Amino acid sequence: MRKMALVIAVLALAGCGEGKEASTQKTPSSAVSVQASVPAPAAGPQWDLEVRGETTQAVSDLSGWLIEHSFVSNVVRENGKDRILLGPFGSKAEAEARQADLNAALTKAKKMNIESLIIERPAAQ
């Protein structure tokens, strides 16, 4: 069932941009206003939410569950270990809010063997 949901999600996302080529052309003045409204990247620290199982669990199973429940995650390999991260978030308050959402979804799904930790990502130089 999980594979079927993942296949459906991939197919739905693959068709999202079809037929928009002609309708998304912008005039130069509107392109300038869009670029002006994009905020500059934050110079301060960023925060991530690390999700891991207390028991050994396949990374694909956990990341698949997160995708099914609308949590976009990144799998990062550090020191030979895979880590599942949500984020980055601009402030610790944003990370805490997302952690509360995740904990509520985990409780609702009766998944008691998964924990989440807020970690600080060093500022890019």
Coordinates of N, CA and C in Angstrom, one line a residue:
M1 N 0.8 -1.2 0.0 CA 0.0 0.0 0.0 C 0.9 1.3 0.0
R2 N 2.0 1.2 0.8 CA 2.9 2.4 0.9 C 3.5 2.7 -0.5
K3 N 3.9 1.6 -1.2 CA 4.5 1.8 -2.5 C 3.5 2.4 -3.5
M4 N 2.3 2.0 -3.4 CA 1.2 2.5 -4.3 C 1.0 4.0 -4.1
A5 N 1.0 4.4 -2.8 CA 0.8 5.8 -2.5 C 2.0 6.6 -3.0
L6 N 3.2 6.1 -2.8 CA 4.4 6.8 -3.3 C 4.4 6.9 -4.8
V7 N 4.0 5.9 -5.5 CA 3.9 5.9 -7.0 C 2.9 6.9 -7.4
I8 N 1.7 7.0 -6.8 CA 0.7 7.9 -7.1 C 1.2 9.4 -6.9
A9 N 1.9 9.6 -5.8 CA 2.4 10.9 -5.5 C 3.4 11.3 -6.5
V10 N 4.3 10.4 -6.9 CA 5.3 10.8 -7.9 C 4.6 11.1 -9.3
L11 N 3.6 10.3 -9.7 CA 3.0 10.6 -10.9 C 2.2 11.9 -10.9
A12 N 1.6 12.2 -9.7 CA 0.9 13.4 -9.6 C 1.8 14.6 -9.7
L13 N 2.9 14.5 -9.1 CA 3.9 15.6 -9.1 C 4.5 15.8 -10.5
A14 N 4.7 14.7 -11.2 CA 5.3 14.7 -12.5 C 4.4 15.5 -13.5
G15 N 3.1 15.4 -13.3 CA 2.2 16.1 -14.2 C 1.8 17.5 -13.8
C16 N 2.4 18.0 -12.7 CA 2.0 19.3 -12.2 C 2.4 20.5 -13.2
G17 N 3.5 20.4 -13.9 CA 4.0 21.5 -14.7 C 3.5 21.4 -16.2
E18 N 2.8 20.4 -16.5 CA 2.4 20.2 -17.9 C 1.4 21.2 -18.4
G19 N 1.6 21.8 -19.6 CA 0.7 22.7 -20.2 C 0.8 24.1 -19.6
K20 N 1.8 24.4 -18.8 CA 1.9 25.8 -18.2 C 2.9 26.6 -18.9
E21 N 3.6 26.1 -19.9 CA 4.6 26.9 -20.6 C 4.2 28.2 -21.1
A22 N 3.1 28.2 -21.8 CA 2.6 29.4 -22.5 C 1.9 30.3 -21.4
S23 N 1.2 29.8 -20.4 CA 0.5 30.6 -19.5 C 1.3 31.2 -18.4
T24 N 2.6 30.8 -18.2 CA 3.4 31.3 -17.1 C 4.4 32.4 -17.6
Q25 N 4.3 32.8 -18.8 CA 5.2 33.8 -19.3 C 4.8 35.2 -18.7
K26 N 5.8 35.9 -18.2 CA 5.6 37.1 -17.5 C 6.2 38.3 -18.2
T27 N 5.6 39.4 -18.0 CA 6.2 40.6 -18.6 C 7.4 41.0 -17.8
P28 N 8.4 41.7 -18.4 CA 9.6 42.1 -17.7 C 9.3 42.9 -16.4
S29 N 8.3 43.7 -16.4 CA 8.0 44.5 -15.2 C 7.5 43.6 -14.0
S30 N 6.7 42.6 -14.3 CA 6.2 41.7 -13.3 C 7.4 40.8 -12.8
A31 N 8.3 40.5 -13.6 CA 9.4 39.7 -13.2 C 10.3 40.5 -12.2
V32 N 10.4 41.8 -12.5 CA 11.2 42.6 -11.6 C 10.6 42.7 -10.2
S33 N 9.3 42.9 -10.2 CA 8.6 43.0 -8.9 C 8.6 41.7 -8.1
V34 N 8.6 40.5 -8.8 CA 8.7 39.3 -8.1 C 10.1 39.1 -7.5
Q35 N 11.2 39.5 -8.2 CA 12.5 39.4 -7.7 C 12.8 40.3 -6.5
A36 N 12.1 41.4 -6.5 CA 12.3 42.4 -5.4 C 11.7 41.9 -4.2
S37 N 10.6 41.1 -4.3 CA 9.9 40.6 -3.1 C 10.5 39.4 -2.4
V38 N 11.5 38.7 -3.1 CA 12.1 37.5 -2.5 C 13.1 38.0 -1.4
P39 N 12.9 37.4 -0.2 CA 13.8 37.8 0.9 C 15.2 37.2 0.7
A40 N 16.2 38.0 1.2 CA 17.6 37.5 1.2 C 17.7 36.3 2.1
P41 N 18.7 35.4 1.9 CA 18.9 34.3 2.8 C 19.3 34.8 4.2
A42 N 18.9 34.1 5.1 CA 19.2 34.5 6.5 C 20.7 34.3 6.8
A43 N 21.3 35.2 7.5 CA 22.7 35.1 7.8 C 22.9 34.4 9.1
G44 N 21.9 34.3 9.9 CA 22.0 33.6 11.2 C 21.9 32.1 11.1
P45 N 21.9 31.5 12.2 CA 21.8 30.0 12.2 C 20.5 29.5 11.7
Q46 N 20.5 28.3 11.2 CA 19.3 27.7 10.7 C 19.1 26.4 11.6
W47 N 17.8 26.0 11.6 CA 17.5 24.8 12.5 C 16.9 23.7 11.6
D48 N 17.2 22.5 12.0 CA 16.7 21.3 11.4 C 16.0 20.4 12.4
L49 N 15.1 19.6 11.9 CA 14.4 18.6 12.8 C 14.9 17.2 12.4
E50 N 15.6 16.6 13.2 CA 16.1 15.2 12.9 C 15.0 14.2 13.4
V51 N 14.7 13.3 12.5 CA 13.7 12.3 12.8 C 14.4 10.9 12.8
R52 N 14.2 10.1 13.9 CA 14.9 8.8 13.9 C 14.1 7.9 14.7
G53 N 14.2 6.6 14.4 CA 13.5 5.6 15.2 C 14.4 5.1 16.3
E54 N 13.8 4.8 17.4 CA 14.5 4.2 18.6 C 15.0 2.9 18.3
T55 N 14.3 2.1 17.5 CA 14.8 0.8 17.1 C 15.3 0.9 15.6
T56 N 16.0 -0.1 15.2 CA 16.5 -0.1 13.8 C 15.4 -0.1 12.8
Q57 N 15.3 0.8 12.0 CA 14.2 0.9 11.0 C 14.8 1.4 9.7
A58 N 14.3 0.9 8.6 CA 14.8 1.3 7.3 C 14.5 2.8 7.1
V59 N 15.5 3.4 6.5 CA 15.3 4.9 6.2 C 14.2 5.1 5.2
S60 N 14.1 4.2 4.3 CA 13.1 4.3 3.3 C 11.7 4.2 3.9
D61 N 11.5 3.3 4.9 CA 10.2 3.2 5.5 C 9.8 4.5 6.3
L62 N 10.8 5.0 7.0 CA 10.5 6.2 7.8 C 10.3 7.4 6.9
S63 N 11.1 7.6 5.9 CA 10.9 8.7 5.0 C 9.7 8.6 4.1
G64 N 9.3 7.4 3.8 CA 8.0 7.1 3.1 C 6.8 7.5 3.9
W65 N 6.9 7.2 5.2 CA 5.8 7.5 6.1 C 5.7 9.0 6.2
L66 N 6.8 9.7 6.3 CA 6.8 11.2 6.4 C 6.2 11.8 5.2
I67 N 6.6 11.3 4.0 CA 6.0 11.8 2.7 C 4.5 11.6 2.7
E68 N 4.0 10.4 3.1 CA 2.6 10.1 3.2 C 1.8 11.1 4.1
H69 N 2.5 11.6 5.1 CA 1.8 12.5 6.0 C 2.3 14.0 5.8
S70 N 2.7 14.3 4.6 CA 3.0 15.7 4.2 C 4.2 16.3 4.9
F71 N 5.2 15.5 5.3 CA 6.4 16.1 5.9 C 7.5 15.8 4.9
V72 N 8.0 16.9 4.3 CA 9.1 16.8 3.3 C 10.4 16.7 4.0
S73 N 11.1 15.6 3.7 CA 12.3 15.3 4.4 C 13.5 15.2 3.4
N74 N 14.7 15.3 4.0 CA 16.0 15.1 3.3 C 16.7 14.0 4.0
V75 N 17.3 13.1 3.2 CA 18.2 12.0 3.8 C 19.6 12.5 3.5
V76 N 20.4 12.6 4.6 CA 21.7 13.0 4.6 C 22.6 11.9 5.1
R77 N 23.7 11.7 4.5 CA 24.7 10.7 5.0 C 25.9 11.4 5.6
E78 N 26.1 11.1 6.9 CA 27.2 11.7 7.6 C 27.9 10.6 8.4
N79 N 29.2 10.5 8.2 CA 30.0 9.5 8.9 C 29.5 8.1 8.7
G80 N 29.0 7.8 7.5 CA 28.5 6.5 7.2 C 27.1 6.2 7.7
K81 N 26.4 7.1 8.3 CA 25.1 6.9 8.8 C 24.1 7.8 8.1
D82 N 22.9 7.3 7.8 CA 21.9 8.1 7.2 C 21.1 8.8 8.2
R83 N 20.8 10.1 8.0 CA 20.0 10.9 8.9 C 18.9 11.5 8.1
I84 N 17.7 11.5 8.7 CA 16.5 12.1 8.1 C 16.3 13.4 8.7
L85 N 16.3 14.5 7.9 CA 16.1 15.9 8.4 C 14.9 16.5 7.8
L86 N 14.2 17.3 8.6 CA 13.1 18.2 8.1 C 13.7 19.6 8.2
G87 N 13.5 20.4 7.2 CA 14.0 21.8 7.3 C 14.8 22.2 6.1
P88 N 15.6 23.2 6.2 CA 15.9 24.0 7.3 C 14.8 25.0 7.7
F89 N 14.8 25.4 8.9 CA 13.9 26.4 9.4 C 14.7 27.7 9.8
G90 N 14.1 28.8 9.6 CA 14.8 30.1 9.9 C 14.9 30.4 11.3
S91 N 14.1 29.8 12.2 CA 14.1 30.1 13.6 C 13.8 28.9 14.4
K92 N 14.2 28.9 15.6 CA 13.9 27.7 16.5 C 12.4 27.6 16.7
A93 N 11.7 28.7 16.8 CA 10.3 28.6 17.0 C 9.6 27.9 15.8
E94 N 10.0 28.1 14.6 CA 9.4 27.4 13.4 C 9.7 25.9 13.5
A95 N 10.9 25.6 13.9 CA 11.3 24.1 14.1 C 10.4 23.5 15.2
E96 N 10.2 24.2 16.3 CA 9.4 23.7 17.4 C 8.0 23.5 17.0
A97 N 7.4 24.4 16.2 CA 6.1 24.3 15.7 C 5.9 23.1 14.8
R98 N 6.9 22.9 13.9 CA 6.9 21.7 13.0 C 7.1 20.4 13.8
Q99 N 7.9 20.4 14.8 CA 8.1 19.3 15.7 C 6.7 18.9 16.4
A100 N 6.0 19.9 16.8 CA 4.7 19.7 17.4 C 3.7 19.0 16.4
D101 N 3.7 19.5 15.2 CA 2.9 18.9 14.1 C 3.3 17.4 13.9
L102 N 4.6 17.2 13.9 CA 5.1 15.8 13.6 C 4.7 14.9 14.8
N103 N 4.9 15.4 16.0 CA 4.6 14.6 17.2 C 3.1 14.2 17.2
A104 N 2.2 15.2 16.8 CA 0.8 14.9 16.8 C 0.5 13.9 15.7
A105 N 1.1 13.9 14.6 CA 0.9 12.9 13.5 C 1.4 11.5 14.0
L106 N 2.5 11.5 14.7 CA 3.1 10.2 15.2 C 2.1 9.6 16.2
T107 N 1.6 10.5 17.1 CA 0.7 10.0 18.1 C -0.6 9.4 17.5
K108 N -1.1 10.2 16.5 CA -2.3 9.7 15.8 C -2.1 8.4 15.1
A109 N -0.9 8.2 14.6 CA -0.7 7.0 13.8 C -0.2 5.9 14.8
K110 N -0.1 6.2 16.1 CA 0.3 5.2 17.1 C 1.7 4.7 16.9
K111 N 2.6 5.6 16.4 CA 4.0 5.3 16.2 C 4.8 5.8 17.4
M112 N 5.1 4.9 18.4 CA 5.7 5.3 19.6 C 7.2 5.2 19.6
N113 N 7.8 4.5 18.6 CA 9.2 4.3 18.5 C 10.0 5.3 17.7
I114 N 9.4 6.4 17.4 CA 10.1 7.4 16.6 C 10.2 8.7 17.4
E115 N 11.4 9.3 17.4 CA 11.7 10.5 18.1 C 12.1 11.6 17.2
S116 N 12.0 12.9 17.6 CA 12.5 14.0 16.8 C 13.3 14.9 17.7
L117 N 14.4 15.4 17.1 CA 15.3 16.3 17.8 C 15.5 17.6 17.0
I118 N 15.5 18.7 17.7 CA 15.8 20.0 17.0 C 17.3 20.2 17.1
I119 N 17.9 20.4 15.9 CA 19.4 20.6 15.9 C 19.7 21.9 15.2
E120 N 20.8 22.5 15.6 CA 21.2 23.8 15.0 C 22.1 23.5 13.8
R121 N 21.9 24.1 12.7 CA 22.8 24.0 11.5 C 23.7 25.2 11.6
P122 N 25.0 25.0 11.5 CA 25.9 26.2 11.5 C 25.6 27.1 10.3
A123 N 25.8 28.4 10.5 CA 25.5 29.4 9.4 C 26.5 29.2 8.3
A124 N 26.0 29.3 7.1 CA 26.9 29.2 5.9 C 27.8 30.4 5.8
Q125 N 29.1 30.2 5.4 CA 30.0 31.3 5.3 C 30.4 31.5 3.9

